């Protein structure tokens, strides 16, 4: 890809609908993508989905727990992340140390006309004053 979407990332206007479906971008994932700590594990999960959708590789990397984070994150900027459905969230609230978020993320690939769903149970940890993504178990249910 020549236009560098993955490296730069797009930023919607504050009143545009957030890509995660959680409301206006400026009230939803916008502040977290701009560096504010997420209040809950679910909020961090939503911001990571939105980061994938917008091509913000740095937020994906920075929100990963240091013990499990890859050395670098390279997003596939051809993939379109269309929709996020939160199935359940356990713990992950202010004052908790850990949290679990189960979600289904829907994607399509305009290059191949393929589409699918990523069903994952993600684990989160609160450390150093912030929520971090630890790891996840993927269910194959395309
Ligand atoms: Zn959002």
PDB file of C-alpha atoms in Angstrom, residues 6-89:
ATOM      1  CA  UNK A   6      -1.380   1.823   8.629  1.00  0.00           C
ATOM      2  CA  UNK A   7       1.540   3.992   9.625  1.00  0.00           C
ATOM      3  CA  UNK A   8      -0.462   7.173  10.246  1.00  0.00           C
ATOM      4  CA  UNK A   9      -4.002   6.213  11.116  1.00  0.00           C
ATOM      5  CA  UNK A  10      -7.117   8.228  10.377  1.00  0.00           C
ATOM      6  CA  UNK A  11      -8.907  10.410  12.947  1.00  0.00           C
ATOM      7  CA  UNK A  12     -12.667  10.995  12.590  1.00  0.00           C
ATOM      8  CA  UNK A  13     -14.237  14.238  13.765  1.00  0.00           C
ATOM      9  CA  UNK A  14     -15.419  14.289  17.377  1.00  0.00           C
ATOM     10  CA  UNK A  15     -19.123  14.146  16.482  1.00  0.00           C
ATOM     11  CA  UNK A  16     -18.783  11.350  13.915  1.00  0.00           C
ATOM     12  CA  UNK A  17     -20.105   7.952  15.023  1.00  0.00           C
ATOM     13  CA  UNK A  18     -17.365   5.899  16.672  1.00  0.00           C
ATOM     14  CA  UNK A  19     -16.330   2.824  14.717  1.00  0.00           C
ATOM     15  CA  UNK A  20     -16.953   0.573  17.727  1.00  0.00           C
ATOM     16  CA  UNK A  21     -20.625   1.598  17.808  1.00  0.00           C
ATOM     17  CA  UNK A  22     -20.359   3.162  21.270  1.00  0.00           C
ATOM     18  CA  UNK A  23     -21.489   6.716  20.425  1.00  0.00           C
ATOM     19  CA  UNK A  24     -19.770   9.855  19.158  1.00  0.00           C
ATOM     20  CA  UNK A  25     -16.060   9.412  18.488  1.00  0.00           C
ATOM     21  CA  UNK A  26     -15.134  12.329  20.770  1.00  0.00           C
ATOM     22  CA  UNK A  27     -17.027  10.772  23.700  1.00  0.00           C
ATOM     23  CA  UNK A  28     -16.060   7.169  22.948  1.00  0.00           C
ATOM     24  CA  UNK A  29     -12.702   5.929  21.663  1.00  0.00           C
ATOM     25  CA  UNK A  30     -11.282   9.302  20.584  1.00  0.00           C
ATOM     26  CA  UNK A  31      -9.767  10.317  23.948  1.00  0.00           C
ATOM     27  CA  UNK A  32      -8.291   6.837  24.541  1.00  0.00           C
ATOM     28  CA  UNK A  33      -6.693   6.793  21.096  1.00  0.00           C
ATOM     29  CA  UNK A  34      -5.304  10.231  21.912  1.00  0.00           C
ATOM     30  CA  UNK A  35      -3.593   8.826  25.026  1.00  0.00           C
ATOM     31  CA  UNK A  36      -6.118   9.070  27.891  1.00  0.00           C
ATOM     32  CA  UNK A  37      -6.288   5.950  30.092  1.00  0.00           C
ATOM     33  CA  UNK A  38      -9.345   3.753  29.478  1.00  0.00           C
ATOM     34  CA  UNK A  39     -11.622   3.595  32.542  1.00  0.00           C
ATOM     35  CA  UNK A  40     -12.589  -0.043  32.010  1.00  0.00           C
ATOM     36  CA  UNK A  41     -11.306  -3.126  30.204  1.00  0.00           C
ATOM     37  CA  UNK A  42     -14.275  -2.911  27.833  1.00  0.00           C
ATOM     38  CA  UNK A  43     -13.399   0.675  26.970  1.00  0.00           C
ATOM     39  CA  UNK A  44      -9.841  -0.394  26.184  1.00  0.00           C
ATOM     40  CA  UNK A  45     -11.157  -3.283  24.085  1.00  0.00           C
ATOM     41  CA  UNK A  46     -13.345  -0.868  22.128  1.00  0.00           C
ATOM     42  CA  UNK A  47     -10.430   1.502  21.580  1.00  0.00           C
ATOM     43  CA  UNK A  48      -8.272  -1.343  20.272  1.00  0.00           C
ATOM     44  CA  UNK A  49     -10.971  -2.346  17.793  1.00  0.00           C
ATOM     45  CA  UNK A  50     -11.252   1.281  16.677  1.00  0.00           C
ATOM     46  CA  UNK A  51      -7.457   1.484  16.394  1.00  0.00           C
ATOM     47  CA  UNK A  52      -7.515  -1.555  14.101  1.00  0.00           C
ATOM     48  CA  UNK A  53     -10.321   0.006  12.069  1.00  0.00           C
ATOM     49  CA  UNK A  54      -8.530   3.346  11.710  1.00  0.00           C
ATOM     50  CA  UNK A  55      -5.022   1.994  11.259  1.00  0.00           C
ATOM     51  CA  UNK A  56      -3.584   3.268  14.557  1.00  0.00           C
ATOM     52  CA  UNK A  57      -0.893   0.618  14.980  1.00  0.00           C
ATOM     53  CA  UNK A  58       0.760   2.563  17.772  1.00  0.00           C
ATOM     54  CA  UNK A  59      -2.298   2.428  20.037  1.00  0.00           C
ATOM     55  CA  UNK A  60      -2.603  -1.301  19.420  1.00  0.00           C
ATOM     56  CA  UNK A  61       1.033  -1.681  20.491  1.00  0.00           C
ATOM     57  CA  UNK A  62       0.885   0.736  23.438  1.00  0.00           C
ATOM     58  CA  UNK A  63      -2.255  -0.851  24.926  1.00  0.00           C
ATOM     59  CA  UNK A  64      -0.649  -4.326  24.938  1.00  0.00           C
ATOM     60  CA  UNK A  65       0.695  -5.557  28.291  1.00  0.00           C
ATOM     61  CA  UNK A  66       4.510  -5.327  28.312  1.00  0.00           C
ATOM     62  CA  UNK A  67       4.805  -9.054  29.145  1.00  0.00           C
ATOM     63  CA  UNK A  68       2.970 -10.194  26.001  1.00  0.00           C
ATOM     64  CA  UNK A  69       3.323  -7.304  23.531  1.00  0.00           C
ATOM     65  CA  UNK A  70       4.953  -8.067  20.193  1.00  0.00           C
ATOM     66  CA  UNK A  71       8.044  -6.066  19.297  1.00  0.00           C
ATOM     67  CA  UNK A  72       6.064  -4.225  16.664  1.00  0.00           C
ATOM     68  CA  UNK A  73       2.525  -4.194  15.301  1.00  0.00           C
ATOM     69  CA  UNK A  74       1.886  -4.172  11.590  1.00  0.00           C
ATOM     70  CA  UNK A  75      -1.793  -3.766  10.690  1.00  0.00           C
ATOM     71  CA  UNK A  76      -3.225  -5.098   7.454  1.00  0.00           C
ATOM     72  CA  UNK A  77      -4.503  -1.855   6.001  1.00  0.00           C
ATOM     73  CA  UNK A  78      -6.525  -3.663   3.340  1.00  0.00           C
ATOM     74  CA  UNK A  79      -8.847  -5.215   5.901  1.00  0.00           C
ATOM     75  CA  UNK A  80     -12.028  -3.329   6.859  1.00  0.00           C
ATOM     76  CA  UNK A  81     -13.215  -3.761  10.451  1.00  0.00           C
ATOM     77  CA  UNK A  82     -16.919  -3.027  10.173  1.00  0.00           C
ATOM     78  CA  UNK A  83     -18.574  -3.867  13.428  1.00  0.00           C
ATOM     79  CA  UNK A  84     -17.890  -4.725  17.054  1.00  0.00           C
ATOM     80  CA  UNK A  85     -20.282  -6.647  19.275  1.00  0.00           C
ATOM     81  CA  UNK A  86     -19.426  -7.023  22.942  1.00  0.00           C
ATOM     82  CA  UNK A  87     -20.752 -10.391  24.106  1.00  0.00           C
ATOM     83  CA  UNK A  88     -19.874 -10.006  27.786  1.00  0.00           C
ATOM     84  CA  UNK A  89     -17.503  -8.206  30.114  1.00  0.00           C
TER      85      UNK A  89
END
